[in-house]
Short mmCIF file of C-alpha atoms and ligand atoms in Angstrom, two decimals:
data_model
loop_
_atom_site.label_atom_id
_atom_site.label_comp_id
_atom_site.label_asym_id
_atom_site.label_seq_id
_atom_site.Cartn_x
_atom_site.Cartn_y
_atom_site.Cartn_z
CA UNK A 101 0.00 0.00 0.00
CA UNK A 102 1.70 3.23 -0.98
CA UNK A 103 1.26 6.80 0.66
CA UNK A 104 0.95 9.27 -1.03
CA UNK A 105 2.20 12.52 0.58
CA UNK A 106 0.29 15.73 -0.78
CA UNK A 107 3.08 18.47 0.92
CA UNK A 108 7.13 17.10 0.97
CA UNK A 109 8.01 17.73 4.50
CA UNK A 110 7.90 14.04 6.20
CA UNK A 111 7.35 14.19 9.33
CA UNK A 112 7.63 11.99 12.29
CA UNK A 113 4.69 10.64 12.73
CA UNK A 114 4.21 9.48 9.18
CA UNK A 115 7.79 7.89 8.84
CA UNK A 116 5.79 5.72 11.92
CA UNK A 117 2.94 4.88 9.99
CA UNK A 118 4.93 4.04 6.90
CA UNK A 119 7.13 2.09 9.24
CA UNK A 120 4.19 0.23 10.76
CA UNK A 121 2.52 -0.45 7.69
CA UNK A 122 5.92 -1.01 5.76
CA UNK A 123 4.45 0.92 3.13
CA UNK A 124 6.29 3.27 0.78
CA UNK A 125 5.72 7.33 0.72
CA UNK A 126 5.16 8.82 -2.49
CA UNK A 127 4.68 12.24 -4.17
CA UNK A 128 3.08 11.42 -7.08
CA UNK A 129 -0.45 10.52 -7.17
CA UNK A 130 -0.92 6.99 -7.39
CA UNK A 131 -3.06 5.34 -10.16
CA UNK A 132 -3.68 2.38 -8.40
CA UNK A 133 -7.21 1.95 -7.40
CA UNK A 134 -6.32 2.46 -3.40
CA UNK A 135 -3.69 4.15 -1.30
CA UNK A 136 -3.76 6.24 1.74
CA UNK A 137 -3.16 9.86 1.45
CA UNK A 138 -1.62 12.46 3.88
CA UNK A 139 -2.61 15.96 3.75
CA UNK A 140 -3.20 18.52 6.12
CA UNK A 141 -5.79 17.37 7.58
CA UNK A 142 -4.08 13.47 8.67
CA UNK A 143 -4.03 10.21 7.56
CA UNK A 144 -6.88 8.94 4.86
CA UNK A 145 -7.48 5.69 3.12
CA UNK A 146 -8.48 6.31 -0.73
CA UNK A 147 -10.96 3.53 -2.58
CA UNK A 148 -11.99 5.75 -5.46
CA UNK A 149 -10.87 9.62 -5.35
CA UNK A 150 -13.87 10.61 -7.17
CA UNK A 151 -16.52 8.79 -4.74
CA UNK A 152 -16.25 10.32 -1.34
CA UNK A 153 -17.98 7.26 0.05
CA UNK A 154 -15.23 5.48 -0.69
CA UNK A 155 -12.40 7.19 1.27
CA UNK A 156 -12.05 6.85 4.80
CA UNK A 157 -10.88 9.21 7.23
CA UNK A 158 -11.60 9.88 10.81
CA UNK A 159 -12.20 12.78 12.88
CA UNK A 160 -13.05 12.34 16.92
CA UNK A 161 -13.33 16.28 16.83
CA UNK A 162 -16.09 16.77 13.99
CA UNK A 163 -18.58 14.69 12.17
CA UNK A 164 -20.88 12.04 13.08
CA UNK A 165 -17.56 11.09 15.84
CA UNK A 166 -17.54 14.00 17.48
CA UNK A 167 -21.20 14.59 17.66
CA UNK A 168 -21.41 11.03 19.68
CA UNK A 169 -18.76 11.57 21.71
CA UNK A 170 -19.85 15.16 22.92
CA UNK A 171 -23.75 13.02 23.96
CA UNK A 172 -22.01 10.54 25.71
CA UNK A 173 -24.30 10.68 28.28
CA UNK A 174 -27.25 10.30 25.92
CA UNK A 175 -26.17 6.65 24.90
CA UNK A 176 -28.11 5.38 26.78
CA UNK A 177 -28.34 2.03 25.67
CA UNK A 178 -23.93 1.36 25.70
CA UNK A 179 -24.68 2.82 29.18
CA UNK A 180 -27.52 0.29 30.35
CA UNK A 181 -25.36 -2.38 28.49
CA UNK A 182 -22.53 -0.93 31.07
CA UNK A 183 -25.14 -1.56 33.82
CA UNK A 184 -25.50 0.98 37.49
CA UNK A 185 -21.98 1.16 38.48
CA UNK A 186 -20.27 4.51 39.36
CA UNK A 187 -16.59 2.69 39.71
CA UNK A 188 -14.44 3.04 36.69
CA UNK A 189 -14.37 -0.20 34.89
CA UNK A 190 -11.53 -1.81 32.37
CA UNK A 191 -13.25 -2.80 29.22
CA UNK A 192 -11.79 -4.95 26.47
CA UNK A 193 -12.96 -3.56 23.08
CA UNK A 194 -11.77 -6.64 21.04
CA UNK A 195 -13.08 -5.49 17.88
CA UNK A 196 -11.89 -1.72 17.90
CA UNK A 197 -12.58 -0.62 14.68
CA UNK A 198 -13.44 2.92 13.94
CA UNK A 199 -12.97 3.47 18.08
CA UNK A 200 -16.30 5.00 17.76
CA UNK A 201 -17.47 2.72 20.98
CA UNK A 202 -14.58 3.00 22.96
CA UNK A 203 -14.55 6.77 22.42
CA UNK A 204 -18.46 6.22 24.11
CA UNK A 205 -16.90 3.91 26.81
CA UNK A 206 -13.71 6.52 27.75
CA UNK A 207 -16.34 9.73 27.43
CA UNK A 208 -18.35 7.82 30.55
CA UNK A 209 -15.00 7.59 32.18
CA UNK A 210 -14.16 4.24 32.28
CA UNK A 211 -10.39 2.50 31.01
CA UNK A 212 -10.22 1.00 27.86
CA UNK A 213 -7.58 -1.45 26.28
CA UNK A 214 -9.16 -1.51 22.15
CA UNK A 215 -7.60 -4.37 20.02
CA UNK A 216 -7.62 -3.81 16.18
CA UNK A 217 -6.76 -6.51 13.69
CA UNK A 218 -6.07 -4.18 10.75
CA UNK A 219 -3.12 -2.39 10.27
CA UNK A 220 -4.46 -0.07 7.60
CA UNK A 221 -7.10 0.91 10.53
CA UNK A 222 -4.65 1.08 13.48
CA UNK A 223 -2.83 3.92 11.29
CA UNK A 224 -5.93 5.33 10.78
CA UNK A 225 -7.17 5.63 14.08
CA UNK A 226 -4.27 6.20 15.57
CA UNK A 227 -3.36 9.53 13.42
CA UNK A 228 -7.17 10.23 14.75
CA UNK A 229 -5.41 10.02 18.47
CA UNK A 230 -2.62 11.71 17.51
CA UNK A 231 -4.62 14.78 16.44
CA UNK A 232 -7.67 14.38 19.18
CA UNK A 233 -5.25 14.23 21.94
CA UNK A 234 -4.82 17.68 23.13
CA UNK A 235 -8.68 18.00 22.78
CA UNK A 236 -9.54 14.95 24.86
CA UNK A 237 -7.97 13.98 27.70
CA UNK A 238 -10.13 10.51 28.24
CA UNK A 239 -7.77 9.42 25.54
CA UNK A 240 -4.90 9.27 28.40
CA UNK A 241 -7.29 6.32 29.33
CA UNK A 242 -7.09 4.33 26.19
CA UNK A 243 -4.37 1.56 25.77
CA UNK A 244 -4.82 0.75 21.77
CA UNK A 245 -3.09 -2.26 20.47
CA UNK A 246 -2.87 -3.60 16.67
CA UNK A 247 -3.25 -7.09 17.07
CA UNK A 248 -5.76 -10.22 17.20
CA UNK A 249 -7.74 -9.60 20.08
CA UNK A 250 -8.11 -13.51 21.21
CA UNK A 251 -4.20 -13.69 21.60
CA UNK A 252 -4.32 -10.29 23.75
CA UNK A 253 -7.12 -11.44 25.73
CA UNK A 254 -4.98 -14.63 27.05
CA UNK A 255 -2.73 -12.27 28.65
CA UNK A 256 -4.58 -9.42 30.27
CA UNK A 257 -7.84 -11.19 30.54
CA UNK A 258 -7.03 -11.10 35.07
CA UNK A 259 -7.47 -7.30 34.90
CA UNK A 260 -10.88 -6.90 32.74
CA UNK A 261 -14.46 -5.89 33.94
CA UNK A 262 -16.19 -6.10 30.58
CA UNK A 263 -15.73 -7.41 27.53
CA UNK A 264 -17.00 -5.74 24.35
CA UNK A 265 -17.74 -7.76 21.29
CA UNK A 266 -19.14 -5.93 18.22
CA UNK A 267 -17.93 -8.01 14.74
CA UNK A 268 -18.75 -7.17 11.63
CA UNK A 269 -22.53 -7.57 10.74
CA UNK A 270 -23.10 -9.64 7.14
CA UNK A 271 -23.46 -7.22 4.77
CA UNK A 272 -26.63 -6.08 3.22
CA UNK A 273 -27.74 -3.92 0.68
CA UNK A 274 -29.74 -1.98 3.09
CA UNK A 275 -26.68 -1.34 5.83
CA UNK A 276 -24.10 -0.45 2.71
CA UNK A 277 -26.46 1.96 1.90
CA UNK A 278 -26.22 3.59 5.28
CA UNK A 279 -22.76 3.50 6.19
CA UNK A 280 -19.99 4.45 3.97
CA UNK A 281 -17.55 3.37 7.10
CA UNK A 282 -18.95 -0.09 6.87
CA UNK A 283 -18.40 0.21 3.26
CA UNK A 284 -14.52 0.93 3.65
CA UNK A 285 -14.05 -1.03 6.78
CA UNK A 286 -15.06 -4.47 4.62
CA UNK A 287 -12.98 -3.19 2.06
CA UNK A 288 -9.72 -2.64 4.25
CA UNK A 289 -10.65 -6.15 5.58
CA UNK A 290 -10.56 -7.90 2.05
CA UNK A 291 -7.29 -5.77 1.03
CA UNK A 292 -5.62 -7.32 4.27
CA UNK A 293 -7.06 -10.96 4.11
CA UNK A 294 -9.00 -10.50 7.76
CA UNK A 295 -12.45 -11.74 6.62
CA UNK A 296 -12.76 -14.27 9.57
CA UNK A 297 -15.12 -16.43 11.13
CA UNK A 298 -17.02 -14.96 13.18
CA UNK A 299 -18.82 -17.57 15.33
CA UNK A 300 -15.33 -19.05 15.89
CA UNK A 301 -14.39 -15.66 17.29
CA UNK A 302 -17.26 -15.24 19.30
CA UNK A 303 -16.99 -18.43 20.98
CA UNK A 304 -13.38 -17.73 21.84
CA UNK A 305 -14.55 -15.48 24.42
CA UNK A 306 -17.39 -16.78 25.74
CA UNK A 307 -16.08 -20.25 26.36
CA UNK A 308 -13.17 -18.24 28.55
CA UNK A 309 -13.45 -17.33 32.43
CA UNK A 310 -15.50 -13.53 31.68
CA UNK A 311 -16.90 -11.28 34.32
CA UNK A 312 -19.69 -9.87 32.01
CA UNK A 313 -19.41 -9.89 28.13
CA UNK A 314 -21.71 -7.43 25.79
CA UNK A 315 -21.97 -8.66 22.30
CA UNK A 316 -23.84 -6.25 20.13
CA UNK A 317 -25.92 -7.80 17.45
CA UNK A 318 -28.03 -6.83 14.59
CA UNK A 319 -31.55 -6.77 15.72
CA UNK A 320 -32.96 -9.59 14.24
CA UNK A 321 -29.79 -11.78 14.37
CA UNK A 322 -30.18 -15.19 15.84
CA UNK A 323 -29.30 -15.60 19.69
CA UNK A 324 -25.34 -16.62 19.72
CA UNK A 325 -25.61 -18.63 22.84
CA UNK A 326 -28.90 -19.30 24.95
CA UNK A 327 -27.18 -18.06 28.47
CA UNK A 328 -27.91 -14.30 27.82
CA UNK A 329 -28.46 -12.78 31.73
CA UNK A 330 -30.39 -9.22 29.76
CA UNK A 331 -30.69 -7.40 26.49
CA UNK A 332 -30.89 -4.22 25.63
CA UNK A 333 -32.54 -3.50 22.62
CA UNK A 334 -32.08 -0.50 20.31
CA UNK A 335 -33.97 -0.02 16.98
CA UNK A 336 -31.53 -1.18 14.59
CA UNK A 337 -29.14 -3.01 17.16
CA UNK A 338 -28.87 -4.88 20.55
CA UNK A 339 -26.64 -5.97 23.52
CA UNK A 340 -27.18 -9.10 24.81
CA UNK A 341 -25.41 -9.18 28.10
CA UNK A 342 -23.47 -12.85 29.36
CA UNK A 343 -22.36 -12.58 33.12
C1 SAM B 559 -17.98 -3.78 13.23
S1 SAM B 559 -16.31 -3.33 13.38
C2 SAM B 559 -16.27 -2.65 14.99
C3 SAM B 559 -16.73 -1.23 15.04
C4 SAM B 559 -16.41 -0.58 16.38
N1 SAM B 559 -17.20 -1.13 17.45
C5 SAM B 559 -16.58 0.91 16.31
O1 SAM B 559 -17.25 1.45 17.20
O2 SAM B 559 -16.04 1.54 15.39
C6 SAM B 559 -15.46 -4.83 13.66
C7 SAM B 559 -13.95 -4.66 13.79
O3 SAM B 559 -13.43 -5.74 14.54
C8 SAM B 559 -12.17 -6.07 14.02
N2 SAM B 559 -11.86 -7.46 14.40
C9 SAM B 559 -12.51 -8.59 14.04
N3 SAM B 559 -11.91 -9.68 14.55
C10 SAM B 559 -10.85 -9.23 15.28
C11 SAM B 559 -9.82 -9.86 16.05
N4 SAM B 559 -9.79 -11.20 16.20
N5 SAM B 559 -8.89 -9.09 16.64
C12 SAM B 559 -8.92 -7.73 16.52
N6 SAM B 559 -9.85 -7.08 15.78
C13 SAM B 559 -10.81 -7.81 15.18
C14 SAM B 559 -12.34 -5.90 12.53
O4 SAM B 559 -11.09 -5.75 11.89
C15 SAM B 559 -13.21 -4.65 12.46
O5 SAM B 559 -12.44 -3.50 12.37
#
């Protein structure tokens, strides 16, 4: 995956996601049908230049992210998923993604280690970090890690409170529609060869020793396991809660 560089001054932190990514900076436009770009405004992954759907960039300070994060307290469904508890907790986010949940998590105050599989995400998010950082100081809270999450999970899984499971829904014309994010997420997946299975992931934490797992669904989605303790339902989505 090349990046392309839009100004010539490299700077440090993109010599670390090139590094990371082992990926090769370049000042020409490439014509290959994806790249990441770095401007002045960070780090963004490119599908199709001319579709804006199709590139990916995150902001925690604007946009839909920054609109969630600032009604924390409003989410009130991640926060009944949470359950009462005025102690700050440790959550595992093992399926970090966009961050958008963990942002939720670390705006209610609680620790969060997030595990991402993709590297072409982990650069993305973490430029995110790198320029939210200043601006939020819950992110002093966040321990983010660019790994599989089941092979983290064997070694910190003595320190966790919660566990938070949200993999990728199938795909559906209807949900595509919606969510350009989901759109370049699956995308980034495919590039990378991370398509896994999900049931087998799933069960990797739920046949461990949990305190409380929340596994967000699709709506409609078959029950995973027959245990569930609660749910909390949502219109499009719900948690079903394992203690
Ligand atoms: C639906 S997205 C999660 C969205 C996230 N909750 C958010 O708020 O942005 C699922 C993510 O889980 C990641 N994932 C799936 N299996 C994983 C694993 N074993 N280890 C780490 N990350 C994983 C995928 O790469 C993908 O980015």
């Amino acid at each position: 995956m090349q990046i392309y560089i839009k100004k010539e001054n490299i700077d440090q932190n993109i010599q670390n996601i090139s590094d990371h990514l082992e990926s090769n900076i370049v000042f020409d436009e490439p014509k290959k049908s994806h790249y990441l770009v770095y401007d002045s405004n960070g780090l963004s992954f490119i599908k199709d230049s001319k579709n804006p759907r199709e590139i990916l960039h995150i902001n925690f300070l604007k946009g839909a992210l920054g609109w969630r994060m600032k009604r924390a307290q409003h989410e009130s469904n991640l926060k009944k998923a949470l359950g009462k508890n005025n102690d700050q907790l440790t959550i595992f986010d093992a399926t970090a993604g966009l961050l958008t949940d963990t942002m939720i998590f670390l705006s209610l105050g609680h620790k969060v280690i997030a595990v991402e599989q993709s590297k072409i995400l982990f650069c993305l998010v973490s430029d995110a970090i790198f320029r939210a950082k200043k601006d939020i100081p819950e992110l002093k809270n966040l321990d983010f890690i660019n790994d599989n999450s089941i092979n983290v999970y064997k070694k910190k899984h003595q320190q966790l409170d919660v566990i938070y499971l949200d993999p990728m829904y199938p795909i559906t014309k209807k949900n595509i529609k919606k969510s350009g994010n989901i759109n370049a997420i699956t995308k980034i997946l495919k590039l990378e060869n991370l398509e896994n299975n999900e049931d087998e992931f799933i069960s990797s934490f739920m046949e461990s020793n949990y305190k409380k797992i929340i596994l967000k669904r699709p709506l409609k989605s078959k029950k995973n396991y027959s245990n569930i303790n609660y749910q909390v339902i949502g219109k499009t989505t719900r948690f079903d809660i394992y203690l």
